[in-house]
CSV table of C-alpha atoms and ligand atoms in Angstrom, one decimal:
chain,number,residue,atom,x,y,z
E,1,LYS,CA,-92.1,-10.6,-116.1
E,2,GLU,CA,-92.3,-7.0,-117.2
E,3,THR,CA,-89.8,-5.8,-114.6
E,4,LYS,CA,-87.2,-8.3,-115.7
E,5,ASP,CA,-87.4,-7.2,-119.3
E,6,GLN,CA,-87.0,-3.6,-118.4
E,7,LEU,CA,-84.1,-4.5,-116.2
E,8,ILE,CA,-82.2,-6.1,-119.1
E,9,ILE,CA,-83.0,-3.2,-121.4
E,10,ASN,CA,-82.1,-0.5,-118.9
E,11,ALA,CA,-79.3,-2.0,-116.9
E,12,GLY,CA,-75.8,-0.9,-117.8
E,13,GLN,CA,-73.2,-3.2,-119.2
E,14,LYS,CA,-73.0,-6.3,-117.2
E,15,HIS,CA,-69.8,-7.3,-115.5
E,16,PHE,CA,-68.9,-9.0,-112.3
E,17,GLY,CA,-68.4,-5.8,-110.4
E,18,ALA,CA,-70.9,-3.1,-109.6
E,19,ILE,CA,-73.7,-2.1,-112.0
E,20,VAL,CA,-75.5,1.2,-112.1
E,21,CYS,CA,-79.0,0.9,-113.4
E,22,ARG,CA,-79.6,3.5,-116.0
E,23,SER,CA,-83.2,4.1,-115.0
E,24,CYS,CA,-83.4,3.9,-111.3
E,25,GLY,CA,-79.7,4.7,-110.5
E,26,MET,CA,-79.2,1.9,-108.0
E,27,ILE,CA,-75.8,0.4,-107.8
E,28,TYR,CA,-75.8,-3.3,-107.3
E,29,THR,CA,-73.8,-6.4,-108.0
E,30,ALA,CA,-75.1,-8.8,-110.6
E,31,SER,CA,-73.2,-11.7,-109.2
E,32,SER,CA,-75.1,-11.5,-105.9
E,33,PRO,CA,-78.7,-12.8,-106.3
E,34,GLU,CA,-79.6,-11.1,-103.1
E,35,ASP,CA,-78.4,-7.7,-104.4
E,36,GLU,CA,-80.1,-8.3,-107.7
E,37,MET,CA,-83.4,-9.0,-105.8
E,38,ARG,CA,-83.0,-5.8,-103.9
E,39,HIS,CA,-82.5,-4.0,-107.2
E,40,VAL,CA,-85.6,-5.6,-108.8
E,41,GLN,CA,-87.7,-4.4,-105.8
E,42,TYR,CA,-86.2,-1.0,-105.7
E,43,HIS,CA,-86.4,-0.6,-109.5
E,44,HIS,CA,-90.1,-1.5,-109.4
E,45,ARG,CA,-90.8,1.0,-106.7
E,46,PHE,CA,-88.8,3.7,-108.4
E,47,VAL,CA,-90.8,3.3,-111.6
E,48,GLU,CA,-94.2,2.5,-110.2
E,49,GLY,CA,-94.2,4.2,-106.8
E,50,ILE,CA,-95.2,2.7,-103.5
E,51,LYS,CA,-98.8,1.5,-103.2
E,52,TYR,CA,-100.9,2.6,-100.3
E,53,ALA,CA,-104.1,0.7,-100.0
E,54,GLY,CA,-105.4,2.5,-96.9
E,55,TRP,CA,-105.4,1.6,-93.3
E,56,LYS,CA,-108.3,1.1,-90.9
E,57,LYS,CA,-106.8,3.5,-88.4
E,58,GLU,CA,-105.1,6.2,-90.4
E,59,ARG,CA,-104.3,9.7,-89.2
E,60,VAL,CA,-105.4,12.0,-92.0
E,61,VAL,CA,-104.1,15.4,-91.2
E,62,ALA,CA,-104.9,17.2,-94.5
E,63,GLU,CA,-107.1,16.5,-97.5
E,64,PHE,CA,-106.9,18.0,-101.0
E,65,TRP,CA,-108.5,17.6,-104.3
E,66,ASP,CA,-105.7,15.4,-105.6
E,67,GLY,CA,-104.8,13.5,-102.4
E,68,LYS,CA,-104.4,13.5,-98.7
E,69,ILE,CA,-101.6,13.6,-96.1
E,70,VAL,CA,-101.3,10.9,-93.5
E,71,LEU,CA,-99.2,11.2,-90.4
E,72,VAL,CA,-97.3,8.2,-89.0
E,73,LEU,CA,-95.9,8.2,-85.5
E,74,PRO,CA,-93.3,5.9,-84.0
E,75,ARG,CA,-95.8,3.9,-81.9
E,76,ASP,CA,-98.2,3.2,-84.8
E,77,PRO,CA,-99.0,-0.4,-85.8
E,78,SER,CA,-96.3,-2.3,-87.6
E,79,TYR,CA,-98.0,-2.1,-91.0
E,80,ALA,CA,-97.7,1.7,-90.9
E,81,ILE,CA,-94.1,1.6,-89.7
E,82,ARG,CA,-93.2,-0.9,-92.4
E,83,LYS,CA,-94.8,1.4,-95.1
E,84,VAL,CA,-92.7,4.3,-93.7
E,85,GLU,CA,-89.6,2.1,-93.8
E,86,ASP,CA,-90.3,1.2,-97.5
E,87,VAL,CA,-90.7,4.8,-98.4
E,88,GLN,CA,-87.6,5.9,-96.5
E,89,GLU,CA,-85.5,3.3,-98.2
E,90,LEU,CA,-86.6,4.6,-101.6
E,91,VAL,CA,-86.0,8.1,-100.6
E,92,ASP,CA,-82.6,7.4,-99.0
E,93,ASN,CA,-81.5,5.5,-102.1
E,94,GLU,CA,-82.5,8.4,-104.3
E,95,LEU,CA,-80.8,10.9,-102.0
E,96,GLY,CA,-77.7,8.7,-101.9
E,97,PHE,CA,-77.9,8.2,-98.1
E,98,GLN,CA,-76.8,4.9,-96.8
E,99,GLN,CA,-78.2,3.6,-93.6
E,100,VAL,CA,-78.8,7.0,-92.0
E,101,VAL,CA,-79.9,6.7,-88.5
E,102,LEU,CA,-82.4,9.2,-87.3
E,103,ARG,CA,-81.5,11.2,-84.3
E,104,CYS,CA,-84.5,10.6,-82.2
E,105,PRO,CA,-86.4,7.7,-83.8
E,106,ASN,CA,-89.1,7.8,-81.1
E,107,LYS,CA,-89.9,11.4,-81.8
E,108,THR,CA,-90.0,11.3,-85.5
E,109,LYS,CA,-93.1,12.4,-87.4
E,110,THR,CA,-93.5,11.1,-90.9
E,111,PHE,CA,-96.0,12.7,-93.3
E,112,LEU,CA,-97.0,10.7,-96.3
E,113,PHE,CA,-98.7,12.4,-99.3
E,114,ILE,CA,-101.1,9.8,-100.7
E,115,SER,CA,-102.3,10.4,-104.3
E,116,ASP,CA,-105.7,9.7,-105.7
E,117,GLU,CA,-104.2,6.7,-107.4
E,118,LYS,CA,-103.4,5.3,-103.9
E,119,ARG,CA,-99.7,5.8,-104.1
E,120,VAL,CA,-97.2,7.4,-101.8
E,121,VAL,CA,-96.1,10.4,-103.8
E,122,GLY,CA,-94.5,12.5,-101.1
E,123,CYS,CA,-92.8,12.0,-97.8
E,124,LEU,CA,-91.6,14.4,-95.1
E,125,ILE,CA,-89.7,13.2,-92.1
E,126,ALA,CA,-89.4,15.6,-89.2
E,127,GLU,CA,-87.7,15.5,-85.9
E,128,PRO,CA,-87.4,17.9,-83.0
E,129,ILE,CA,-84.1,19.8,-83.1
E,130,LYS,CA,-81.6,19.8,-80.3
E,131,GLN,CA,-78.9,22.5,-80.0
E,132,ALA,CA,-76.3,20.2,-81.6
E,133,PHE,CA,-78.5,19.9,-84.7
E,134,ARG,CA,-77.5,23.4,-85.8
E,135,VAL,CA,-74.1,22.2,-86.9
E,136,LEU,CA,-75.7,19.9,-89.4
E,137,SER,CA,-76.6,22.7,-91.8
E,138,GLU,CA,-73.0,23.8,-91.8
E,139,PRO,CA,-70.8,22.5,-94.5
E,140,THR,CA,-69.4,19.2,-93.5
E,141,GLY,CA,-66.2,17.7,-94.8
E,142,PRO,CA,-64.3,19.0,-97.8
E,143,GLU,CA,-66.4,21.0,-100.2
E,144,SER,CA,-65.8,23.3,-103.0
E,145,PRO,CA,-65.8,27.1,-102.2
E,146,SER,CA,-68.9,27.6,-104.3
E,147,SER,CA,-71.0,25.1,-102.5
E,148,LYS,CA,-69.7,26.4,-99.2
E,149,GLU,CA,-71.0,29.9,-100.2
E,150,CYS,CA,-74.3,28.4,-101.1
E,151,ASN,CA,-74.5,26.8,-97.7
E,152,ARG,CA,-73.6,30.0,-96.0
E,153,ALA,CA,-76.2,32.0,-97.8
E,154,TRP,CA,-78.7,29.3,-96.9
E,155,GLN,CA,-77.8,29.5,-93.3
E,156,CYS,CA,-78.2,33.3,-93.1
E,157,SER,CA,-81.8,33.0,-94.1
E,158,ASN,CA,-82.5,30.9,-91.1
E,159,VAL,CA,-82.4,31.6,-87.4
E,160,PRO,CA,-81.0,28.4,-86.0
E,161,GLU,CA,-81.4,29.4,-82.3
E,162,SER,CA,-85.2,29.5,-82.5
E,163,ALA,CA,-85.5,26.4,-84.7
E,164,VAL,CA,-87.6,23.7,-83.1
E,165,CYS,CA,-88.3,21.3,-86.0
E,166,GLY,CA,-85.8,19.7,-88.4
E,167,ILE,CA,-86.8,18.4,-91.7
E,168,SER,CA,-84.6,15.4,-92.1
E,169,ARG,CA,-86.1,14.3,-95.4
E,170,ILE,CA,-88.4,15.7,-98.0
E,171,TRP,CA,-89.1,13.9,-101.2
E,172,VAL,CA,-91.7,13.9,-103.9
E,173,PHE,CA,-92.2,11.1,-106.5
E,174,ARG,CA,-90.4,12.3,-109.6
E,175,LEU,CA,-93.5,12.3,-111.8
E,176,LYS,CA,-95.4,14.4,-109.3
E,177,ARG,CA,-92.9,17.2,-108.8
E,178,ARG,CA,-93.8,20.9,-109.1
E,179,LYS,CA,-97.4,20.3,-108.1
E,180,ARG,CA,-96.9,21.9,-104.7
E,181,ILE,CA,-96.8,18.6,-102.9
E,182,ALA,CA,-93.7,19.5,-101.0
E,183,ARG,CA,-95.2,22.9,-100.1
E,184,ARG,CA,-98.3,21.2,-98.8
E,185,LEU,CA,-96.3,18.7,-96.8
E,186,VAL,CA,-94.3,21.5,-95.1
E,187,ASP,CA,-97.5,23.6,-94.4
E,188,THR,CA,-99.0,20.5,-92.8
E,189,LEU,CA,-95.9,19.9,-90.8
E,190,ARG,CA,-96.0,23.4,-89.5
E,191,ASN,CA,-99.6,23.0,-88.4
E,192,CYS,CA,-99.1,19.6,-86.8
E,193,PHE,CA,-95.6,19.5,-85.3
E,194,MET,CA,-96.5,21.2,-82.1
E,195,PHE,CA,-100.0,21.0,-80.7
E,196,GLY,CA,-101.8,24.3,-80.8
E,197,CYS,CA,-99.4,26.4,-82.8
E,198,PHE,CA,-98.4,27.1,-86.4
E,199,LEU,CA,-94.7,27.1,-86.7
E,200,SER,CA,-93.0,30.0,-88.4
E,201,THR,CA,-90.5,29.3,-91.2
E,202,ASP,CA,-87.8,30.4,-88.7
E,203,ASP,CA,-88.7,27.4,-86.5
E,204,ILE,CA,-88.0,24.9,-89.2
E,205,ALA,CA,-84.7,23.9,-90.6
E,206,PHE,CA,-83.8,21.7,-93.6
E,207,SER,CA,-81.0,19.4,-92.7
E,208,ASP,CA,-78.3,18.9,-95.3
E,209,PRO,CA,-80.3,20.0,-98.3
E,210,THR,CA,-79.7,18.8,-101.8
E,211,PRO,CA,-79.7,21.3,-104.7
E,212,ASP,CA,-83.4,20.5,-105.3
E,213,GLY,CA,-84.0,20.8,-101.6
E,214,LYS,CA,-82.3,24.2,-101.4
E,215,LEU,CA,-84.3,25.6,-104.3
E,216,PHE,CA,-87.5,24.5,-102.8
E,217,ALA,CA,-86.6,25.7,-99.3
E,218,THR,CA,-85.5,29.1,-100.4
E,219,LYS,CA,-88.6,29.6,-102.3
E,220,TYR,CA,-90.8,28.2,-99.6
E,221,CYS,CA,-89.3,30.3,-96.8
E,222,ASN,CA,-89.5,33.5,-98.8
E,223,THR,CA,-93.2,33.2,-99.7
S,301,ACO,N1,-86.0,23.9,-109.1
S,301,ACO,C1,-86.4,25.2,-108.9
S,301,ACO,N2,-87.4,25.5,-108.0
S,301,ACO,C2,-88.0,24.6,-107.4
S,301,ACO,C3,-87.6,23.2,-107.5
S,301,ACO,C4,-86.6,22.9,-108.4
S,301,ACO,N3,-86.2,21.6,-108.6
S,301,ACO,N4,-88.4,22.4,-106.7
S,301,ACO,C5,-89.2,23.3,-106.1
S,301,ACO,N5,-89.0,24.6,-106.4
S,301,ACO,C6,-89.6,25.8,-106.0
S,301,ACO,C7,-90.5,26.4,-107.0
S,301,ACO,O1,-90.5,27.8,-106.9
S,301,ACO,C8,-91.9,25.8,-106.6
S,301,ACO,O2,-93.0,26.6,-107.0
S,301,ACO,P1,-93.5,26.6,-108.6
S,301,ACO,O3,-93.5,25.2,-109.1
S,301,ACO,O4,-94.8,27.3,-108.5
S,301,ACO,O5,-92.4,27.4,-109.3
S,301,ACO,C9,-91.8,25.8,-105.1
S,301,ACO,O6,-90.4,25.5,-104.8
S,301,ACO,C10,-92.7,24.7,-104.5
S,301,ACO,O7,-92.4,23.5,-105.1
S,301,ACO,P2,-93.3,22.2,-104.9
S,301,ACO,O8,-94.1,21.9,-106.1
S,301,ACO,O9,-94.0,22.3,-103.6
S,301,ACO,O10,-92.1,21.1,-104.7
S,301,ACO,P3,-92.1,19.6,-105.2
S,301,ACO,O11,-93.4,19.0,-104.7
S,301,ACO,O12,-91.7,19.5,-106.6
S,301,ACO,O13,-90.9,19.0,-104.3
S,301,ACO,C11,-88.6,18.4,-103.8
S,301,ACO,C12,-89.7,19.6,-104.1
S,301,ACO,C13,-89.1,17.7,-102.5
S,301,ACO,C14,-87.3,19.1,-103.4
S,301,ACO,C15,-88.5,17.5,-105.0
S,301,ACO,O14,-87.9,18.1,-106.0
S,301,ACO,C16,-87.8,16.2,-104.7
S,301,ACO,O15,-88.3,15.3,-104.1
S,301,ACO,N6,-86.4,16.2,-105.1
S,301,ACO,C17,-85.6,15.0,-104.9
S,301,ACO,C18,-85.3,14.7,-103.5
S,301,ACO,C19,-84.6,15.8,-102.8
S,301,ACO,O16,-83.6,16.4,-103.3
S,301,ACO,N7,-85.2,16.3,-101.7
S,301,ACO,C20,-84.7,17.3,-100.8
S,301,ACO,C21,-83.6,16.8,-100.0
S,301,ACO,S1,-83.1,17.9,-98.7
S,301,ACO,C22,-83.8,17.3,-97.3
S,301,ACO,O17,-84.4,16.2,-97.3
S,301,ACO,C23,-83.7,18.0,-96.0
S,302,ZN,ZN1,-83.1,-0.2,-111.8
């Protein structure tokens, strides 16, 4: 199979310990068939993206010339939840998160950007923020002074007290970046998070942003 060939070509040097796949970046153990299976699956999704065939009952919250945004809520049918879990696994792997448990899983709102090619090309996971959430955007653990400074500058541009919505994850399929997909996801979130009001950028906070996330958020919040 195609994926297998690619695997052999792209995978790093094989040994009994951990292997880092050079194309998808996943770390796995070749000696564990289970691990290797997980890698094949992840690798395929990383390269091809996650398919979305369409659901009978889908909540389309925005439509564009190049795709649409579908909202998934915690009590949605299991096929929708499973799709969200697949996407989240891909995203978390890419962000280097391991088994991150969402704060309020029953209040999570997941926005999926579906491309014309029927693939999930963007994902935004939002949660209501509690007071304690504010600490999350503060530097956690040992960090270099420069990254701390970044974090601080980042925080000043926000008013945590009035924040009501936390963006726990934002991700765009790597081949679809810089096409304003993330921007449209956040716009849609602001429109849909609380019924009847459009959230200001002060009301939303990005939790634990990556460098990409910071660049995007800074730009987004200033425009
Ligand atoms: N470098 C510099 N500026 C950027 C970048 C970047 N990597 N990404 C976005 N911007 C700025 C630009 O000004 C851009 O406008 P322009 O293209 O007209 O110049 C503006 O933000 C809007 O960008 P979008 O096209 O809407 O952003 P995109 O759809 O590419 O998605 C994202 C941005 C989600 C950060 C994407 O790069 C990604 O998925 N990265 C990997 C995952 C990740 O790091 N996610 C953030 C984690 S933090 C968190 O989840 C809370
Ligand atoms: Zn791989």
